[in-house]
mmCIF file of C-alpha atoms in Angstrom:
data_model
loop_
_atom_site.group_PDB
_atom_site.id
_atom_site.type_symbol
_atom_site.label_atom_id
_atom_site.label_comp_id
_atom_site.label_asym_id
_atom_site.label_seq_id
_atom_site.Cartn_x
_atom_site.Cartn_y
_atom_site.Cartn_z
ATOM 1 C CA UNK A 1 56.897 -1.161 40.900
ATOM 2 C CA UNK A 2 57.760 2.365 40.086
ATOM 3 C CA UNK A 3 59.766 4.243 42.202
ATOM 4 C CA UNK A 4 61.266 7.907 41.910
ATOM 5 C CA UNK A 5 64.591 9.280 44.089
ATOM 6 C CA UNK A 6 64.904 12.961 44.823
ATOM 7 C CA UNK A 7 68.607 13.904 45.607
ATOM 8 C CA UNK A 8 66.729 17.062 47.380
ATOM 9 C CA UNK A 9 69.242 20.295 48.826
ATOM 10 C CA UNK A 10 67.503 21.380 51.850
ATOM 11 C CA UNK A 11 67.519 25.521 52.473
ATOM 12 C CA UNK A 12 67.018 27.466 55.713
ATOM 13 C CA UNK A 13 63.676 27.776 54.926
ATOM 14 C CA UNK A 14 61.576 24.766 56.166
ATOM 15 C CA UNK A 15 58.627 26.053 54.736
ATOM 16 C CA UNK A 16 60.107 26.366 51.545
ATOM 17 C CA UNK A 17 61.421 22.878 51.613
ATOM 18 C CA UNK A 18 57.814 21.052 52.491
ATOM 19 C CA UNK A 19 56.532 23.134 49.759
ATOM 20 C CA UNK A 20 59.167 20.840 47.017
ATOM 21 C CA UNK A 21 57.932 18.096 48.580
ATOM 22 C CA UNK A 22 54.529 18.210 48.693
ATOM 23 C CA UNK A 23 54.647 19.436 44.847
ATOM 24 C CA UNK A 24 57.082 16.421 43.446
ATOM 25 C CA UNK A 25 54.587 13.639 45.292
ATOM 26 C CA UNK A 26 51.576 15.318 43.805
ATOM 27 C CA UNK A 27 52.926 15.201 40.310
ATOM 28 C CA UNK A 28 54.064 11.578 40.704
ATOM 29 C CA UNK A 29 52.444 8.013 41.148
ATOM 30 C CA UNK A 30 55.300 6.686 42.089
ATOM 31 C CA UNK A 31 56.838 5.409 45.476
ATOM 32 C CA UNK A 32 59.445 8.372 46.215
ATOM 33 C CA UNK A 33 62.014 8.412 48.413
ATOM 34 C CA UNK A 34 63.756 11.587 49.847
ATOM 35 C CA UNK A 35 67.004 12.253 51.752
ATOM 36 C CA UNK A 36 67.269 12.213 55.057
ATOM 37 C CA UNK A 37 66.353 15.753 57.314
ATOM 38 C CA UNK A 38 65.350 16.983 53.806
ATOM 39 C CA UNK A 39 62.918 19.407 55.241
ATOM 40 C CA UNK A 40 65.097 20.996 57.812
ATOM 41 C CA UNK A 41 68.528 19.394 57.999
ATOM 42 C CA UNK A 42 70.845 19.254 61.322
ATOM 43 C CA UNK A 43 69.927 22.753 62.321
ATOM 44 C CA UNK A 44 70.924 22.532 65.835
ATOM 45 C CA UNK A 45 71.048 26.095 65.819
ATOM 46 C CA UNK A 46 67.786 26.660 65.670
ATOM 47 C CA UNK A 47 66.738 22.908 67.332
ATOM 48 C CA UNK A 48 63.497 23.998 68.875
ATOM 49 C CA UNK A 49 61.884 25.582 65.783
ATOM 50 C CA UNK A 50 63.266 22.423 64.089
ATOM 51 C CA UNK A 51 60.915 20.111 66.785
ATOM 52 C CA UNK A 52 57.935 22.146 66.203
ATOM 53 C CA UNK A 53 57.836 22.217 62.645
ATOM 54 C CA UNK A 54 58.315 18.340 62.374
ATOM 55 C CA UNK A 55 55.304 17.937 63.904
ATOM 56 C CA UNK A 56 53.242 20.328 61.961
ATOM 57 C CA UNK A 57 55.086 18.622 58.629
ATOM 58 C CA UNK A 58 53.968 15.201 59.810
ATOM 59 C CA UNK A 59 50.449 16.956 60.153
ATOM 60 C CA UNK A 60 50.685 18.133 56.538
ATOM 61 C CA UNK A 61 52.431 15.134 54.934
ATOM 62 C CA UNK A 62 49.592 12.766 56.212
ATOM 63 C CA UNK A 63 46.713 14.087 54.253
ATOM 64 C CA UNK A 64 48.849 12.977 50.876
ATOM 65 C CA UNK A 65 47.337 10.175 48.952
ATOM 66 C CA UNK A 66 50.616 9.060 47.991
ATOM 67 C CA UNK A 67 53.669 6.296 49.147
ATOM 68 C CA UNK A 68 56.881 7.904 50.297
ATOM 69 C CA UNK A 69 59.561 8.144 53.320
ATOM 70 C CA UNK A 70 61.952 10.269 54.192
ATOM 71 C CA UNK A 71 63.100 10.887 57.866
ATOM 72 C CA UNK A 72 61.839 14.277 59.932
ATOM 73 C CA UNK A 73 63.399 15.501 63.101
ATOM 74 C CA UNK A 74 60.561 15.663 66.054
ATOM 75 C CA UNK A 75 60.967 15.264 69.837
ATOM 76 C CA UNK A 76 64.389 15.167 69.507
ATOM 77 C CA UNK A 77 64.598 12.312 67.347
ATOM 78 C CA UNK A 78 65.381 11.115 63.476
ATOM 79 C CA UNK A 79 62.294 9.672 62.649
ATOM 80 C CA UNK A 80 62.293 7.419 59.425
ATOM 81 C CA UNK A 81 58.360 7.829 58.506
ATOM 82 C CA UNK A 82 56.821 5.758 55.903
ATOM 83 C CA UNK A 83 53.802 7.207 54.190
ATOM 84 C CA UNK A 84 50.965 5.853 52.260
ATOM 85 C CA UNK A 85 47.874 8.013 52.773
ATOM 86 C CA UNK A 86 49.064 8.633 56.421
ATOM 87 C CA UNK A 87 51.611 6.713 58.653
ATOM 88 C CA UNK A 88 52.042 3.463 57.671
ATOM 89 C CA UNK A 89 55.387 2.948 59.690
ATOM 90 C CA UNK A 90 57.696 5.192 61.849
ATOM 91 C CA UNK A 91 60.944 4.691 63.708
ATOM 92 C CA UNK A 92 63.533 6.962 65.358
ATOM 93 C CA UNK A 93 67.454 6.671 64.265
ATOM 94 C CA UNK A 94 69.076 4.304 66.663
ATOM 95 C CA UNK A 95 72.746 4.706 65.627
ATOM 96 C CA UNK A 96 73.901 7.916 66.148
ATOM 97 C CA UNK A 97 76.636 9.912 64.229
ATOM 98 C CA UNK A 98 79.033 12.338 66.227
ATOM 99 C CA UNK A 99 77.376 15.872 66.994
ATOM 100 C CA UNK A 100 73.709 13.625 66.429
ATOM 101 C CA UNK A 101 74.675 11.899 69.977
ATOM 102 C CA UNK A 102 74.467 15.861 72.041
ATOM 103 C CA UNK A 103 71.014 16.419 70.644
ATOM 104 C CA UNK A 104 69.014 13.372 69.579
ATOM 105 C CA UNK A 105 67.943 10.965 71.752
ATOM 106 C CA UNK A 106 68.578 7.048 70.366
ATOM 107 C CA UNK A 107 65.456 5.405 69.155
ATOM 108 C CA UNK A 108 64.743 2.079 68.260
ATOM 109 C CA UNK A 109 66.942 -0.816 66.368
ATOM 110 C CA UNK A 110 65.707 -1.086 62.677
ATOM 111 C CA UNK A 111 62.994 -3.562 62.142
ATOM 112 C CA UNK A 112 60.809 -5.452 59.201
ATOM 113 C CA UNK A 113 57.425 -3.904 58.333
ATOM 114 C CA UNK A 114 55.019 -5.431 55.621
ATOM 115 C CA UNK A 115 53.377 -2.699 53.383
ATOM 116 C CA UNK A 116 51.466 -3.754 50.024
ATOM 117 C CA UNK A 117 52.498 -7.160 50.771
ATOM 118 C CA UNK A 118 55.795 -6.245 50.858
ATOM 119 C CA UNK A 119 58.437 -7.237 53.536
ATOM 120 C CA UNK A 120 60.309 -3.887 53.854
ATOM 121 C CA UNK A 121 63.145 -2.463 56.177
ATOM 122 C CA UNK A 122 64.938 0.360 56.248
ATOM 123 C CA UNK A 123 68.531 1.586 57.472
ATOM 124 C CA UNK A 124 69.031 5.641 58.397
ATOM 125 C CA UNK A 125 72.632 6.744 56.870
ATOM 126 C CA UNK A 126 75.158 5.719 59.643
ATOM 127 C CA UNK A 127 73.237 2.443 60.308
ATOM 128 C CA UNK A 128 74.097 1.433 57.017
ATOM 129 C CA UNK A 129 77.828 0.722 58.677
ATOM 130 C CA UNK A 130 76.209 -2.158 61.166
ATOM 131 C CA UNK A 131 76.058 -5.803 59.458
ATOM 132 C CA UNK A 132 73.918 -7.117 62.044
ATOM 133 C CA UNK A 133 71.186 -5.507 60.597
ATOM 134 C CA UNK A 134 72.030 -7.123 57.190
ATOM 135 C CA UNK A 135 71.628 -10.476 58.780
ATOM 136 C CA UNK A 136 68.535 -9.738 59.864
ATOM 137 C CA UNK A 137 67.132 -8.252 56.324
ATOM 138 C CA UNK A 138 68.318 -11.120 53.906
ATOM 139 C CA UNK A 139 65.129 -11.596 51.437
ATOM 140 C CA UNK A 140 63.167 -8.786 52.511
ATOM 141 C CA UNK A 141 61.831 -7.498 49.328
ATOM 142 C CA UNK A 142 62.833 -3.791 49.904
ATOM 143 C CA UNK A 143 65.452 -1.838 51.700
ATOM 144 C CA UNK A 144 64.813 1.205 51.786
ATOM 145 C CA UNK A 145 68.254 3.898 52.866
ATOM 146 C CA UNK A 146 67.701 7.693 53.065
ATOM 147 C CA UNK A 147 70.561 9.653 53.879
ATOM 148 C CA UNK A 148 73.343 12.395 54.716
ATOM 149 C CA UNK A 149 76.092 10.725 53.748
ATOM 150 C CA UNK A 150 79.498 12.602 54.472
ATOM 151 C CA UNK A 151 80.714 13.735 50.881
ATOM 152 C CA UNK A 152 83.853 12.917 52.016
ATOM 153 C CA UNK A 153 83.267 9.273 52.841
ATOM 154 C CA UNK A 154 80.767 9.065 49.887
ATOM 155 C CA UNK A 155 82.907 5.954 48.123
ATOM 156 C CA UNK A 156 81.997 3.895 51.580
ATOM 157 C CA UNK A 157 78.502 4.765 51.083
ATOM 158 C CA UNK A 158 77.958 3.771 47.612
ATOM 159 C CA UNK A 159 80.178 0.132 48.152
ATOM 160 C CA UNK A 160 78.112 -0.835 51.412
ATOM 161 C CA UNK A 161 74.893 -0.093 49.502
ATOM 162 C CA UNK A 162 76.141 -2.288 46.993
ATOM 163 C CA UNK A 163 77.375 -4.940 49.191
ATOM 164 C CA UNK A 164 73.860 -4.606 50.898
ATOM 165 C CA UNK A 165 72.114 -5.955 47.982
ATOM 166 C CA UNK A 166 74.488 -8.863 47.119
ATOM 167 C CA UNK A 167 74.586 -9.783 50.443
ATOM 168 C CA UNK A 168 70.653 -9.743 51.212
ATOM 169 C CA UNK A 169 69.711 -10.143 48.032
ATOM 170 C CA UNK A 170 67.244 -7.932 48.450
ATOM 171 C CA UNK A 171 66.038 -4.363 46.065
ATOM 172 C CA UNK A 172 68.166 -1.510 48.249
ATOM 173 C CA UNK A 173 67.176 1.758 47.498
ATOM 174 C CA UNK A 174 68.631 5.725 48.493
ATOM 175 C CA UNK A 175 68.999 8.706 48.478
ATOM 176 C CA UNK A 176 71.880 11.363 49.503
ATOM 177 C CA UNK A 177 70.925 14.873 50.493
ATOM 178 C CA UNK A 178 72.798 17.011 48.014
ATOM 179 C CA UNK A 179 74.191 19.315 50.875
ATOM 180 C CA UNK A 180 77.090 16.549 51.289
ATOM 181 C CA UNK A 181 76.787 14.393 47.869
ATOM 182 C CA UNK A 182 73.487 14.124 45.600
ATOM 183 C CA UNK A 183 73.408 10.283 44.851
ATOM 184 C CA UNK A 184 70.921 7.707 44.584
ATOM 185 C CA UNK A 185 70.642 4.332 43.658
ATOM 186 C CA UNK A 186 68.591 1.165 43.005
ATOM 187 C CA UNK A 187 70.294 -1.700 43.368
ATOM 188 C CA UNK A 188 68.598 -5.425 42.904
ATOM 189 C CA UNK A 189 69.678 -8.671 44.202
ATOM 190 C CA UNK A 190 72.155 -9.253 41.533
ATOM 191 C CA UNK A 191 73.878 -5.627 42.625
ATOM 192 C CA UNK A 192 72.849 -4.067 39.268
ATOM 193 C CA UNK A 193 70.665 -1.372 38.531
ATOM 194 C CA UNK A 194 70.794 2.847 38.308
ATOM 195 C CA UNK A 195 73.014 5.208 39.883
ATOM 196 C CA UNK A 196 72.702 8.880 39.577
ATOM 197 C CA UNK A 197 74.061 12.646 40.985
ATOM 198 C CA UNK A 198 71.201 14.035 39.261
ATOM 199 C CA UNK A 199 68.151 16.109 41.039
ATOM 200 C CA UNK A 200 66.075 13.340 40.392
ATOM 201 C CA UNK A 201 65.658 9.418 38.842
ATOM 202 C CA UNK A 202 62.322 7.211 37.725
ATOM 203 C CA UNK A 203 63.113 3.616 38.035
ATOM 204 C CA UNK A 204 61.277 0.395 38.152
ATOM 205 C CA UNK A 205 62.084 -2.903 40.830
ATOM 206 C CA UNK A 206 61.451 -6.047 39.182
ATOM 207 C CA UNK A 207 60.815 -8.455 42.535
ATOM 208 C CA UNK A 208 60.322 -11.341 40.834
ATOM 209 C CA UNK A 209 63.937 -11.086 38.960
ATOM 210 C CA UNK A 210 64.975 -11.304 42.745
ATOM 211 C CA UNK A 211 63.157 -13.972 43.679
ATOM 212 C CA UNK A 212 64.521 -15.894 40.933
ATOM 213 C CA UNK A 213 68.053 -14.958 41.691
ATOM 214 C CA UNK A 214 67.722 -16.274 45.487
ATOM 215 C CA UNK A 215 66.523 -19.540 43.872
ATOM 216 C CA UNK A 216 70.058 -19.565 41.453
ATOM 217 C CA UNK A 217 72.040 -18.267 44.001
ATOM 218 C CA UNK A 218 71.108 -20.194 47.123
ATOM 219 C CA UNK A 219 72.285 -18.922 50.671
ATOM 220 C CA UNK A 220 69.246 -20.181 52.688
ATOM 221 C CA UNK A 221 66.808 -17.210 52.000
ATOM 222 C CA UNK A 222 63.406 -18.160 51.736
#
């Protein structure tokens, strides 16, 4: 499976930023993943006009012929949306991160979703921090982690993504907004694969080298 990470910088223009979008998926076949907030970011300055043009991006995004996620702000939420010629899966931020706690309101704990005949979960930035969830996501086939890291704190990011993956064994891939720290990463269940800082990476996930190294490696994952 091909896959493609955008370490996207989001502007003040909204517009501007949907536009980006919308032109890398239409020049790619690829799955693509995107930061998280890439079209607007935390612009809690401006949080109503922020609301209203998630929903008309969701509007626009859904008439792609294309796979990709990324997470959009809308009713005062951090929706993680998966897209694949329209919603395929969507599910608001659960665990909150300091100033995110006096304007969003907490969605729903992450969850398993098949797509393609895929098992795939996902984890929004901060959630990343909470092993329970990694309990729950050993031998899914694809983790999927789009982010705002804190630059900062960016050495905790890239070891927990790691960790992730060993500890799963499952493919994790992200994506830092390059506001705080453009990184991404694909990472199988043997913890190897790309990193980069770059604008943007092509990449393939090999599923059946991970099924082979849960058989070598056995901790109980079917």
């Amino acid at each position: 499976m091909k896959i493609k990470l955008i370490n996207l910088k989001t502007s003040s223009d909204y517009e501007k930023n949907l536009k980006e979008v919308i032109s890398i998926l239409n020049k790619t076949s690829s799955f693509t993943l995107f930061p998280e907030v890439c079209l607007t970011g935390f612009d809690y300055g401006n949080w109503d006009e922020v609301n209203e043009f998630g929903k008309f991006a969701v509007n626009e995004l859904s008439k792609i012929d294309k796979a990709f996620a990324l997470t959009i702000i809308e009713d005062s939420k951090n929706y993680f949306y998966f897209f694949d010629n329209g919603v395929i899966h969507k599910r608001a931020k659960y665990n909150l991160f300091g100033y995110e706690n006096r304007y969003f309101e907490i969605g729903n704990e992450p969850t398993v979703f098949e797509w393609n005949g895929l098992k795939v979960a996902n984890l929004i930035c901060f959630e990343l921090r909470f092993i329970k969830y990694w309990e729950k996501f050993k031998g899914v086939d694809l983790i999927l982690v789009p982010a705002r890291w804190g630059k900062e704190r960016i050495r905790h990011f890239k070891t927990l993504l790691k960790a992730l993956s060993l500890s799963t064994q499952s493919q994790v891939i992200a994506v830092n907004s390059a506001n705080e720290s453009a990184y991404s990463c694909s990472f199988d269940a043997w913890g190897e694969g790309v990193e980069s800082e770059i604008y943007e990476i092509e990449t393939i996930i090999d599923f059946e080298k991970n099924k082979k190294i849960r058989k070598k490696l056995n901790i109980g994952i079917e």
